[in-house]
Amino acid sequence: MNNTALKIQVEKIKVSKIDQVDFDNLSFGSVFSDHMLVCDYKNGSWEAPKIVPYQPISLDPSAKIFHYGQSIFEGMKAYKDENDEIFLFRPLDNCRRLNISAKRMAMPELPEEFFMEGLTALLELDKDWIPRNAGSSLYIRPFMFASGTGFHASPANQYKFIIATAPSGSYFAGKVKVLIEEKYSRSANGGVGYAKAGGNYAGQFYPTQLAVEKGYNQVIWTDDNTHENIEEAGAMNIFVRIGDTLITGPTSDRILDGITRKSILEIAKDEGIATEVRKITVSELVEAAKKGTLKEMFGAGTAAVVSPIATFGYRDTDYDLPELENSYASRLKKRITDIQYNRAEDPFGWRFKV
């Protein structure tokens, strides 16, 4: 994409810190690349984005982000193929979802060209930070927050949009053990569950801590009203395989419209895997586990792509899932990652070359 349309101002870092990074031992999202994109909303409009060295942000103590939580974000990745060419995966979907979140949180929507051209310029500048190691990628975090000041409870009049990036290794490793949550809720009807608002994730931490204390890695969220329907797996969408059918819950104002979720459904259809988008009850899950027809459960999201679940707990009983040689989880993850890393054809038109 041509980056000249916006005439993005670039301030390069004086000395890169890339030589201090061990690219063979990257944890997730803890090392940050040299530059970031910054764009300010003032006087009713977005100013031109600029690229600056990665640095701390200075904010007034009365900035409304601290008081009323107007904060949204996205999660994306950039990939390098064996020829060092750079690719994104469905980036326009991230841009559109950011604006869906912004609208719900009474924040200004960001022009698509600011997002796409700004991101492309940032990746071209920091291209050496995109790792080529197997399973590694450059994690991209676009986010927006209220920078306007005042203690009055109302939307801010100023906002800041930033894209920061972090070279990262694989997100999850090992078997995941989850607990079905029956007391706490991630979101509610009419709420902000479908938006990628920071507070959604903050509210998950305490129930997850309680689950960890019981020996689990994560929680399975159920609906806020009856706690009878499976909704999400931690911070990811959830898929369940009963028999040979892959099932996931419908999106709603409680459930995030995951880009990986949508991709899995399309790939499954292309692979001839039977899929159903419908409510999944806890009782159906337990019954299938007892009968032996529950073959797989896995979370789906940008960071992990696919995270297989080995065990789920419900009312003081743990249910182990079988270990399958040719699981849907591994099959679908391979299809997605082969597209992302330009190792296979992309019949869906998802891959975006930078």
mmCIF file of C-alpha atoms in Angstrom, residues 20 34 66 136 172 204 225 237 252 258 262 280 295 297 340:
data_model
loop_
_atom_site.group_PDB
_atom_site.id
_atom_site.type_symbol
_atom_site.label_atom_id
_atom_site.label_comp_id
_atom_site.label_asym_id
_atom_site.label_seq_id
_atom_site.Cartn_x
_atom_site.Cartn_y
_atom_site.Cartn_z
ATOM 1 C CA GLN A 20 19.741 -6.547 22.851
ATOM 2 C CA ASP A 34 11.861 0.636 18.219
ATOM 3 C CA PHE A 66 -8.096 6.900 34.570
ATOM 4 C CA SER A 136 7.017 -16.447 16.174
ATOM 5 C CA PHE A 172 0.528 -20.967 24.954
ATOM 6 C CA GLN A 204 -11.927 -11.365 34.093
ATOM 7 C CA ASN A 225 -28.545 -15.035 33.273
ATOM 8 C CA ASN A 237 -13.883 -17.731 21.507
ATOM 9 C CA SER A 252 -24.097 -11.452 20.420
ATOM 10 C CA GLY A 258 -13.460 -13.045 16.796
ATOM 11 C CA LYS A 262 -14.729 -16.484 11.661
ATOM 12 C CA ILE A 280 -23.987 -25.050 23.706
ATOM 13 C CA LYS A 295 -13.787 -35.236 21.195
ATOM 14 C CA MET A 297 -12.555 -28.316 23.011
ATOM 15 C CA GLN A 340 -0.533 -16.366 7.614
#
